[in-house]
Coordinates of C-alpha atoms in Angstrom, one line a residue:
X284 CA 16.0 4.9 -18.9
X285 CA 13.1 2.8 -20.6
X286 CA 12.0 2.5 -16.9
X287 CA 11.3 6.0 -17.0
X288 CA 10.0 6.3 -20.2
X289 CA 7.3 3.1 -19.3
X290 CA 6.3 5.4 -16.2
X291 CA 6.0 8.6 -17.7
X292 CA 4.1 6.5 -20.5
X293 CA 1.6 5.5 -18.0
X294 CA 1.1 8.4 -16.3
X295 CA 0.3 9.6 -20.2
X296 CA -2.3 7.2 -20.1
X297 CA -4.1 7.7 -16.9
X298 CA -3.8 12.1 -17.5
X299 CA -7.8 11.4 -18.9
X300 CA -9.1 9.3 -16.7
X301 CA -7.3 10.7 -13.4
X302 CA -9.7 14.0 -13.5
X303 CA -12.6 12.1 -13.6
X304 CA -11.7 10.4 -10.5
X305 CA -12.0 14.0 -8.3
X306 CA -13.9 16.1 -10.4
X307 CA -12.1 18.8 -11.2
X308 CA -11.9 20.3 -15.4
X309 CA -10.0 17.7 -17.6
X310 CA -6.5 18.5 -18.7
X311 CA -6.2 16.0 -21.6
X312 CA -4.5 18.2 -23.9
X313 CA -1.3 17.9 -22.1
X314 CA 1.4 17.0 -24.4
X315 CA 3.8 14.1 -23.8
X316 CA 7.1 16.7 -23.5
X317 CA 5.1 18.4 -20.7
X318 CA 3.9 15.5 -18.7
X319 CA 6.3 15.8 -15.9
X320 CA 8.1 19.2 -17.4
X321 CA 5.2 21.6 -16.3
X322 CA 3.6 22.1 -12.9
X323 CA 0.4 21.5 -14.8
X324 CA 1.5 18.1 -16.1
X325 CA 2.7 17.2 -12.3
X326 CA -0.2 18.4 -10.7
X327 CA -2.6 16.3 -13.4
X328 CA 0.2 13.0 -12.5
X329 CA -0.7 13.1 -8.5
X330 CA -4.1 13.6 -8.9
X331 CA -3.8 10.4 -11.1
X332 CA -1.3 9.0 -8.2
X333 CA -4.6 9.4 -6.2
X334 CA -6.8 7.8 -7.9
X335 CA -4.4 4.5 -7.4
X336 CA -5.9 4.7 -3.8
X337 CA -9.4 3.9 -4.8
X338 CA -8.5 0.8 -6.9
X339 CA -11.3 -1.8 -5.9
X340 CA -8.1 -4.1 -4.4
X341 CA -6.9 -1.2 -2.5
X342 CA -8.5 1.3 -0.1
X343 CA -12.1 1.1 -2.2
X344 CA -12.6 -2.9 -1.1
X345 CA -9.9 -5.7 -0.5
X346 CA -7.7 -3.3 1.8
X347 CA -10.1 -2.1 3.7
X348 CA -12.3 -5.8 4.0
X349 CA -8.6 -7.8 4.6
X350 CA -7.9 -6.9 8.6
X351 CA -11.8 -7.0 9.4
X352 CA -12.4 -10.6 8.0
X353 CA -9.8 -11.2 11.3
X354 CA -13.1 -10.6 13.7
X355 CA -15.4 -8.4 12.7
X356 CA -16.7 -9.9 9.2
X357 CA -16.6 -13.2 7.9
X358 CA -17.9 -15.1 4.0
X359 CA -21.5 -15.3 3.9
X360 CA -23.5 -18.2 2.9
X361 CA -25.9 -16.4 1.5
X362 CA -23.5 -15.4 -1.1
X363 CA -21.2 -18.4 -1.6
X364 CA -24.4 -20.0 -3.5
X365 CA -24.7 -23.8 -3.3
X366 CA -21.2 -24.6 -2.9
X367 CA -21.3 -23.3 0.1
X368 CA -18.0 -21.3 1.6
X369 CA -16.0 -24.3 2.4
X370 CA -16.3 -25.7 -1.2
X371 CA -17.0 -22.8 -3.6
X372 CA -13.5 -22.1 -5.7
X373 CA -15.0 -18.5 -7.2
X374 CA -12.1 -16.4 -6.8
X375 CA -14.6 -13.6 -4.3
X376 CA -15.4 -16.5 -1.9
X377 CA -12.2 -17.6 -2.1
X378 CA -10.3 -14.5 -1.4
X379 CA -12.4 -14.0 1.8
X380 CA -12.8 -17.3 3.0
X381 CA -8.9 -17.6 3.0
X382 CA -8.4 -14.4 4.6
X383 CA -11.3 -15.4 7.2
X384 CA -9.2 -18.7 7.6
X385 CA -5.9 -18.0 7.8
X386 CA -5.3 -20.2 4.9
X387 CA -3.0 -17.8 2.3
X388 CA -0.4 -19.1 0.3
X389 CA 2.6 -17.7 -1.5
X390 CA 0.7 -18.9 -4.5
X391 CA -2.4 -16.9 -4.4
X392 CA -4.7 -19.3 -5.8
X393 CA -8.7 -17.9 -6.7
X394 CA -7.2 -15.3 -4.0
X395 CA -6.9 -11.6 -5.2
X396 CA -5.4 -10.5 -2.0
X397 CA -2.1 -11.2 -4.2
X398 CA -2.9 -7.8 -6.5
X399 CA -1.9 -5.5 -3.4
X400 CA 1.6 -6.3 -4.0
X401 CA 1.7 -5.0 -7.7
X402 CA -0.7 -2.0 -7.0
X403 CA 1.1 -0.7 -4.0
X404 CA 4.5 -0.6 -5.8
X405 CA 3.4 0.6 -9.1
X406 CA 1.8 3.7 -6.9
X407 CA 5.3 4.2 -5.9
X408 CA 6.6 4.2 -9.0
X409 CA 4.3 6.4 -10.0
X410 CA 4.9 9.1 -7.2
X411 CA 9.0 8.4 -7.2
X412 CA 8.8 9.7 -10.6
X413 CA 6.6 13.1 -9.9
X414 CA 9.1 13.4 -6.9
X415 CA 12.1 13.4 -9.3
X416 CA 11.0 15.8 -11.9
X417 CA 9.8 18.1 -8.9
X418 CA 13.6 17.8 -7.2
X419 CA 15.3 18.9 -10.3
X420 CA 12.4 21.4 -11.6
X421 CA 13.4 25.3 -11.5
X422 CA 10.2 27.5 -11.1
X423 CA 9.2 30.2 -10.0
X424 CA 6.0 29.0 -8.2
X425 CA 8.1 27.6 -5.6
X426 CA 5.0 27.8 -2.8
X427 CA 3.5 25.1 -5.6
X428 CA 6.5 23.1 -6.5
X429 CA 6.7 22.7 -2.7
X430 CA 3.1 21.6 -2.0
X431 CA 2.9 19.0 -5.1
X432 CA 6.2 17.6 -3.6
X433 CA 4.5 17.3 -0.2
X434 CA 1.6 15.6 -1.7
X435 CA 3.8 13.2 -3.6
X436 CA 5.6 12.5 -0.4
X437 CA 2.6 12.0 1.7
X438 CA 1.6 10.0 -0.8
X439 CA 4.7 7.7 -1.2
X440 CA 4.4 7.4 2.9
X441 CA 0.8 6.0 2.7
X442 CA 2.2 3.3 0.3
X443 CA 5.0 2.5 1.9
X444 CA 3.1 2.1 4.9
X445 CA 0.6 0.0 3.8
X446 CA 2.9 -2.2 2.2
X447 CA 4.8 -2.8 6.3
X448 CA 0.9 -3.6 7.4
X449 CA 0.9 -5.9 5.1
X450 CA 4.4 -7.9 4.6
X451 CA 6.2 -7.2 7.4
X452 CA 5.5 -8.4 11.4
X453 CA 4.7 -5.5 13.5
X454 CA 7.6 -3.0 14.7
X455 CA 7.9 -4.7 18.1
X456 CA 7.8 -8.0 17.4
X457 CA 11.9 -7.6 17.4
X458 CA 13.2 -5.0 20.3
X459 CA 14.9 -2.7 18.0
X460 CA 12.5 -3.4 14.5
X461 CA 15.5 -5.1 13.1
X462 CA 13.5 -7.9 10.7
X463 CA 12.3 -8.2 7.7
X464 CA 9.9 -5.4 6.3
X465 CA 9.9 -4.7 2.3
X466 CA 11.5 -3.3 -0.6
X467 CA 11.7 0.5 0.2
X468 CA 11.2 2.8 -2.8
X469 CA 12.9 5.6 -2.4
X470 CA 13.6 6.3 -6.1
X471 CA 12.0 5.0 -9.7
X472 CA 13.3 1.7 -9.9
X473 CA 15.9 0.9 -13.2
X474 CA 14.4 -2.6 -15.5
X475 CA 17.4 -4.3 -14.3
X476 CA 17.3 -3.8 -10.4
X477 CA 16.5 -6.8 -8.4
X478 CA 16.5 -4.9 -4.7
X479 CA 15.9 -7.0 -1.5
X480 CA 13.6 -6.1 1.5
X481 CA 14.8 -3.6 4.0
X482 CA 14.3 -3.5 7.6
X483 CA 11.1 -2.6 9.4
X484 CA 12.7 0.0 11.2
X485 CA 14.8 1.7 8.8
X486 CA 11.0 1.5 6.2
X487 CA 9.2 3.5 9.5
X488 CA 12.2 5.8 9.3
X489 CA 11.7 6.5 5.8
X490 CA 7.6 7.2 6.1
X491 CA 8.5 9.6 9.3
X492 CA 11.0 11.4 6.9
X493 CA 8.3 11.8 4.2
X494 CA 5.5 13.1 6.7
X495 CA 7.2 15.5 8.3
X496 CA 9.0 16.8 5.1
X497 CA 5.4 16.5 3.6
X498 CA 3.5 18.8 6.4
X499 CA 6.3 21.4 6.3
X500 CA 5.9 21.6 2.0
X501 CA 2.4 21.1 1.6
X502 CA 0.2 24.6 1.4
X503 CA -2.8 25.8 0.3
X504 CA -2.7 24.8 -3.3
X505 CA -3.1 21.2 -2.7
X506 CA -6.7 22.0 -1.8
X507 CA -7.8 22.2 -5.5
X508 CA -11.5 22.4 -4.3
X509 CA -12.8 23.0 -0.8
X510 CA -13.9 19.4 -0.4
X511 CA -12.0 17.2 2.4
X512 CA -10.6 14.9 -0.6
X513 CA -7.0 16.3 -0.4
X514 CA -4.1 16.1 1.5
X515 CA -3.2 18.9 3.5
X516 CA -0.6 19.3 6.6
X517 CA -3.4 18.6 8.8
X518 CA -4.4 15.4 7.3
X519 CA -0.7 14.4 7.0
X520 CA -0.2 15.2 11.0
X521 CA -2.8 12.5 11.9
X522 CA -1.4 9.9 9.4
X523 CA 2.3 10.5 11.2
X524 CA 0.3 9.8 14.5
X525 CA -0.9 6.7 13.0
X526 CA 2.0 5.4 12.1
X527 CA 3.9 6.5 15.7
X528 CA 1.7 4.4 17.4
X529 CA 2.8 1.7 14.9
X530 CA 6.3 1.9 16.0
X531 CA 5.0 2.9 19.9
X532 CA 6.5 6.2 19.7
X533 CA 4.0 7.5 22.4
X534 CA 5.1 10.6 22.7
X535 CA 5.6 11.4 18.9
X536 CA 1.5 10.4 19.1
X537 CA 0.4 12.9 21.4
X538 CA 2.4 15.8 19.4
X539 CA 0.6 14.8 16.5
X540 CA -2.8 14.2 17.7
X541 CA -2.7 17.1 20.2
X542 CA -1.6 19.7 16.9
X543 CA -4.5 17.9 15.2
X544 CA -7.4 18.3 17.8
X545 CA -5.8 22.2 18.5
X546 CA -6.6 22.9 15.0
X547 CA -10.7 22.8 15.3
X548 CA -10.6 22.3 11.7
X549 CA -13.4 19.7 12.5
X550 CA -15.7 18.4 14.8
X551 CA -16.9 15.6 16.1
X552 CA -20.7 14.7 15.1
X553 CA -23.5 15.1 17.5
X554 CA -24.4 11.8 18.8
X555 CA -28.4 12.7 17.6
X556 CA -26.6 12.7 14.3
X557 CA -24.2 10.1 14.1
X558 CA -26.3 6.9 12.8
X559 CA -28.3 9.0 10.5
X560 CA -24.8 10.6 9.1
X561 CA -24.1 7.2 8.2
X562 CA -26.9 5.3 7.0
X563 CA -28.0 8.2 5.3
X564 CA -24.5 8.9 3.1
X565 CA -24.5 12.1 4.5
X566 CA -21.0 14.5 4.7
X567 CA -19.5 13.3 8.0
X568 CA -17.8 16.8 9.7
X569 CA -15.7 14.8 11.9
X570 CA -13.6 12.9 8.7
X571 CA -10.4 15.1 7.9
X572 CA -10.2 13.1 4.6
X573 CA -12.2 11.2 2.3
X574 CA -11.0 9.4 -0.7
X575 CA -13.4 10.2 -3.7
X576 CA -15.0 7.4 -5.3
X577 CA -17.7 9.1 -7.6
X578 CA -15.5 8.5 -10.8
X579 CA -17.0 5.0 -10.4
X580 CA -20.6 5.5 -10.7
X581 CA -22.0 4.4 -14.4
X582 CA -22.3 7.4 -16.4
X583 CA -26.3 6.0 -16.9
X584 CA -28.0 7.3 -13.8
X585 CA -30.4 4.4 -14.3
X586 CA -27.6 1.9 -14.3
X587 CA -28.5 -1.5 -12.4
X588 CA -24.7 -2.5 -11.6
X589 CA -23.4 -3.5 -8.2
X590 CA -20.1 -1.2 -7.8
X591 CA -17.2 -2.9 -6.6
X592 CA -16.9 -1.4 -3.0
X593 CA -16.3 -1.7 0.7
X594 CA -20.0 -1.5 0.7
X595 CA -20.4 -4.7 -2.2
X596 CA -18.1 -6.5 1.3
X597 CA -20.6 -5.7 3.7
X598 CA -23.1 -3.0 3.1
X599 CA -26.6 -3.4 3.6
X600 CA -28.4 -4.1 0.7
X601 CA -31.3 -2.7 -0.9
X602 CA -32.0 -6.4 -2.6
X603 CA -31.6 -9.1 -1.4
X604 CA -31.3 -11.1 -4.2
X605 CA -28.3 -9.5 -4.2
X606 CA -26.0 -10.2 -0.6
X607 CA -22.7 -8.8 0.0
X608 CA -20.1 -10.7 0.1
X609 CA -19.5 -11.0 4.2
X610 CA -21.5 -10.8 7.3
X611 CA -21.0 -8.8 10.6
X612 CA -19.8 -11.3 13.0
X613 CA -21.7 -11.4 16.8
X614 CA -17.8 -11.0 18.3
X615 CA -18.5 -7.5 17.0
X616 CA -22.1 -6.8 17.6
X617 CA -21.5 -8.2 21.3
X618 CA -19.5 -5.5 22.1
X619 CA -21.9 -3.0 21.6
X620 CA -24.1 -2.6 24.7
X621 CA -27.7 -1.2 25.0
X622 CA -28.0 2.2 24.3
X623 CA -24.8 2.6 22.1
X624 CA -25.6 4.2 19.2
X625 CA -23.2 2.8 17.0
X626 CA -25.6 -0.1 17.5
X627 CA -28.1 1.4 15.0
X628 CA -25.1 0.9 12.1
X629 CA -25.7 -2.8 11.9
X630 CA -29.0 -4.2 10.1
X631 CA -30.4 -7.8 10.0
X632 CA -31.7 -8.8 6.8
X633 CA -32.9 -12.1 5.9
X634 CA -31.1 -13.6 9.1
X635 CA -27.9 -12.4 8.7
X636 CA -26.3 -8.8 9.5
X637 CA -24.3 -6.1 7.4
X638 CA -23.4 -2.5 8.1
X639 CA -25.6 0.3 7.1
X640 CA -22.2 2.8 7.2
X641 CA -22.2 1.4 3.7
X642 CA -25.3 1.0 1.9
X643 CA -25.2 -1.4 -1.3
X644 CA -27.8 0.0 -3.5
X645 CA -27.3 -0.1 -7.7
X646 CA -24.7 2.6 -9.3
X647 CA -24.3 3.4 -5.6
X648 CA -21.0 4.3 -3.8
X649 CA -19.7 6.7 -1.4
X650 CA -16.7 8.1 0.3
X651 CA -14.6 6.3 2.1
X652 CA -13.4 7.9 5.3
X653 CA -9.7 7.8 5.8
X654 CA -9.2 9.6 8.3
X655 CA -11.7 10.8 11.4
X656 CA -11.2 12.7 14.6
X657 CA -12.8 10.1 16.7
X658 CA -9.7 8.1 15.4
X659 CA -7.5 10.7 16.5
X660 CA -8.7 11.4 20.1
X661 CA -8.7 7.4 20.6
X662 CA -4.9 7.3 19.5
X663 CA -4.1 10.0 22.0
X664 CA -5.8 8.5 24.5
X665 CA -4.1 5.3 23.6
X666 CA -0.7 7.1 23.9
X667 CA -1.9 9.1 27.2
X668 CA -2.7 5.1 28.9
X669 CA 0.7 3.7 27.5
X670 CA 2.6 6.5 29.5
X671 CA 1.0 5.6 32.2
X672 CA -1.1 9.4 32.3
X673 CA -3.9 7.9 32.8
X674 CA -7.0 11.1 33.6
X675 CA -5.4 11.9 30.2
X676 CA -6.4 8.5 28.8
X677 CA -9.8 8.4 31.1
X678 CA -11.0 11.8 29.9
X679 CA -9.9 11.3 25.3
X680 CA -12.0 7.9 26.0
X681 CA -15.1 9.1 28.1
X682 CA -15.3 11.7 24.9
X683 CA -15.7 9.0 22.3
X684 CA -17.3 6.7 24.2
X685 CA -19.8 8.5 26.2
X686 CA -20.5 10.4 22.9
X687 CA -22.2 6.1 22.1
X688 CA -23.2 5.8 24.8
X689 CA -25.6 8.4 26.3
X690 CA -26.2 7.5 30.0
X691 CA -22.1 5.6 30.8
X692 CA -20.4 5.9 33.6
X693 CA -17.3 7.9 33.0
X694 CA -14.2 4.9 33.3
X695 CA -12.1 4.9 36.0
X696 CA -10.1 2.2 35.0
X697 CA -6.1 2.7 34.9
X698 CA -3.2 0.4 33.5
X699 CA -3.5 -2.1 31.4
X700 CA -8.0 -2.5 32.3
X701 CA -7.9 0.9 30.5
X702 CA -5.3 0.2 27.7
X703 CA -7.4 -3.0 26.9
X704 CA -10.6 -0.9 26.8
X705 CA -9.2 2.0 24.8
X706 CA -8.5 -0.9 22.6
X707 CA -12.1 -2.5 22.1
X708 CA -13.3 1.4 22.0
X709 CA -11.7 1.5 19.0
X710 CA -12.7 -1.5 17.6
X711 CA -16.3 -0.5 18.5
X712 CA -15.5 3.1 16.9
X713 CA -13.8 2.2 13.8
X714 CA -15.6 -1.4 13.0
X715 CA -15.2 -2.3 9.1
X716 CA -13.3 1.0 8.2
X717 CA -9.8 -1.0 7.7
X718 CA -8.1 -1.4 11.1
X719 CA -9.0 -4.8 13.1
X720 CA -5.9 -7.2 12.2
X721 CA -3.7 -4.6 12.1
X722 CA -4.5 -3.0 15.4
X723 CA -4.2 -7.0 16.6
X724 CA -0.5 -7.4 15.5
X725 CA 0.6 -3.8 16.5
X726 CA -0.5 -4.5 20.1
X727 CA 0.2 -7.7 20.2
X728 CA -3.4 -9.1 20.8
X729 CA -4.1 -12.5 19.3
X730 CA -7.1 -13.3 17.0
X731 CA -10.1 -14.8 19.7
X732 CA -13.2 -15.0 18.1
X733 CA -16.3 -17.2 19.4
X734 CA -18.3 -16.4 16.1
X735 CA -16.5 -18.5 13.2
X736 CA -18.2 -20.6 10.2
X737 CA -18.1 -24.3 10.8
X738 CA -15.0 -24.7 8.7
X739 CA -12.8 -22.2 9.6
X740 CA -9.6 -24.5 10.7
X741 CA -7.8 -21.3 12.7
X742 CA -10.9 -19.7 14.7
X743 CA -8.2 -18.6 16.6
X744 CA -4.6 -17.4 16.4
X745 CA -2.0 -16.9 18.8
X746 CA 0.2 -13.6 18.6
X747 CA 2.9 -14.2 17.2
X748 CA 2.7 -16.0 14.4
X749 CA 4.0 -16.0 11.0
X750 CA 0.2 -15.5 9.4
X751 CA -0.2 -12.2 10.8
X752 CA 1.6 -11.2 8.0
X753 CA 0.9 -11.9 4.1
X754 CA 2.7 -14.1 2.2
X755 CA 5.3 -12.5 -0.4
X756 CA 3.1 -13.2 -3.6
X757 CA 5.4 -16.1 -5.4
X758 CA 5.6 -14.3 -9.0
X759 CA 7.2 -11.9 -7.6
X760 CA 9.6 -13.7 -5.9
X761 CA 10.2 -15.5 -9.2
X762 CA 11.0 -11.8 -10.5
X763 CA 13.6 -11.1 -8.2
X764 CA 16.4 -13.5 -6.9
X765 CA 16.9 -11.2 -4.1
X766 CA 13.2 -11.4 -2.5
X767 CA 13.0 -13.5 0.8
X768 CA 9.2 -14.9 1.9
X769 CA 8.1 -14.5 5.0
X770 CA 9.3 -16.9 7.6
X771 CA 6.6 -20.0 7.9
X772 CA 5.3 -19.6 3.7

């Protein structure tokens, strides 16, 4: 019971601040009795829920920097200071360099890659609670009831998701998913529960259940506003086709991704428009969602603070007095031939190159694509290849690719020539948006890279191994008796 009452307290709390965060007319005066007892009060608690999204060690920078520092990023000098990146102990440089290195311990130390763990399972804490009021509430607005359950769902998916990417090894690295994976939250957790990690499988089985419950309940009220920051069925069809080709359900990817490109809801930009859609912050109309990050500009327009961002990581900066934090690596930039466009994405400055899809400029930030159709058609054709149907495969990868590159040669490659190039299409497609170590470890690909600072001890890394998975942070394994770390920590 004082679990509950700690949650709903904090869902109290962030009521304010949780508008802000998506723009949409405050709803402060909600009383503590009608927190979770009104469809107001619920509706205010998820749009708080998403706001957990864009926490600067979540989706807004650590999440999404983590699997790139595996190849396409890595700790720049420039930024390190004197110290250099070997020696310098600032928690930034050190979170990065370790991830760069391999080098994580249980222990965290200078390393804020730990703060995923509490974040990730406080958001499901916070959406287990909006699930339970919503299970037992009695209204009759029961087309909105269902669609703030199929948010909360959806929402308890992505998180529970995350946390496998994360924690766990991939779904095949045993035949049936049967290892270790993490503490499934399937309900708000009692003070005095100490629950142990589940298995990968049965945690996919659990996000599969949510996403489909979640695009059968979720309807047109989720979309407070017409902007592409909400969840919708659509949205929720591409993330289950994300996660199937986690577990290698092929065919359960080419439903999803088929029902997705059937829709038209979006299109896939013009190639005389992608670069400048980019580097010019423009609305992209091929991303089915964005998460909104405006709630984090300074309120003074005039402000002169660098926010924290994917873009403070490795955006190109507008001073460069001020360097992000990484560099783009040459593994990546040598995979983008003469004449891709993608090509025009990626800026030198001051001898050392960052990524104009984010630009770094004061009181500066932008929307962070989670979801794009050139993501989609590349997991179909991924699918397509895998089956062995491979015109199918041919003809989703000539789109994306061909769409780069103006004058290629349609591919005729088949088997596992086209699987491996579907696979570097997407890491030319999708560079720095969030994917590279995880698409690594769900393949089964090892970590080769040719560009790697002088003292980076693990320039490359065999598939398996244990670090292709985080550590289980050690204070919360002091927490909880029941916790195992991962095999090799």
């Amino acid at each position: 019971m004082m679990k509950k009452l700690l949650t709903l307290t904090a869902l109290l709390l962030a009521l304010s601040s949780c508008q802000d965060f998506l723009n949409i007319e405050p709803q402060d005066q909600i009383s503590r009795d009608e927190a979770l007892n009104t469809l107001e009060g619920i509706d205010a608690a998820i749009i708080g829920a998403y706001s957990s999204l864009g926490a600067s060690d979540y989706y807004r920078q650590n999440f999404t920097a983590y699997p790139e520092l595996a190849g396409n990023m890595q700790p720049n000098p420039a930024a390190a200071g004197a110290a250099g990146v070997a020696d310098n102990q600032s928690a930034i440089i050190t979170t990065y360099r370790e991830g760069n290195f391999f080098t994580i311990s249980p222990g965290y130390e200078n390393n804020s890659f730990d703060e995923f763990y509490a974040i990730l399972y406080n958001l499901l804490n916070r959406v287990n609670s909006i699930i339970e009021a919503l299970e037992a509430f009695e209204s009759d607005q029961e087309a909105r009831r269902n669609s703030l359950l199929g948010e909360a769902l959806a929402l308890r998916a992505i998180a529970h998701f995350d946390l496998l990417r994360l924690y766990a090894q991939p779904y095949r690295f045993t035949e049936d998913g049967s290892h270790p994976g993490v503490v499934l939250a399937e309900r708000p957790f009692e003070v005095t529960e100490r629950p142990a990690r589940r298995t990968v499988a049965e945690g996919y089985t659990l996000i599969e259940s949510d996403l489909l419950r979640a695009a059968e309940l979720l309807g047109p009220n989720a979309r407070r506003t017409t902007d592409r920051i909400w969840l919708t069925p659509l949205i929720v069809r591409g993330l289950l086709a994300r996660a199937y080709a986690y577990q290698s359900n092929w065919a359960g990817v080419i439903e999803q991704t088929t029902a997705v490109i059937n829709a038209a809801q979006v299109t896939l930009l013009n190639p005389d428009d992608y670069a400048d859609t980019w580097t010019e912050q423009q609305f992209n109309p091929e991303v089915l969602w964005y998460l909104d990050l405006q709630r984090f500009r300074n309120a003074d327009a005039g402000s002169a603070s660098l926010i924290a961002s994917i873009a403070r990581v490795i955006g190109a900066p507008s001073d460069v007095e001020n360097p992000p934090y990484c560099t783009v690596t040459q593994d990546l930039l040598d995979r983008l031939e003469e004449g891709d466009i993608r090509r025009e994405l990626y800026q030198e400055i001051e001898g050392q190159v960052y990524c104009s899809k984010y630009a770094l400029q004061p009181n500066s930030i932008s929307n962070f694509p989670m979801l794009r159709l050139s993501e989609i058609y590349l997991l179909r054709a991924e699918a397509y290849a895998e089956l062995g149907q491979d015109a199918l495969a041919q003809a989703d990868y000539n789109l994306i690719h061909q769409r780069a590159v103006a004058d290629a040669i349609p591919t005729t490659l088949t088997g596992t020539e086209l699987q491996q190039e579907i696979f570097e299409e997407r890491r030319r497609e999708l560079a720095l948006e969030g994917h590279l170590l995880f698409d690594l470890k769900r393949t089964g690909r090892s970590v080769e890279r040719d560009d790697c600072l002088p003292a980076n001890p693990n320039c490359d890394l065999a598939y398996p191994d244990y670090r292709f998975a985080l550590p289980i942070p050690q204070s919360a394994l002091n927490a909880n008796p029941n916790l195992i770390q991962n095999q090799g920590y």
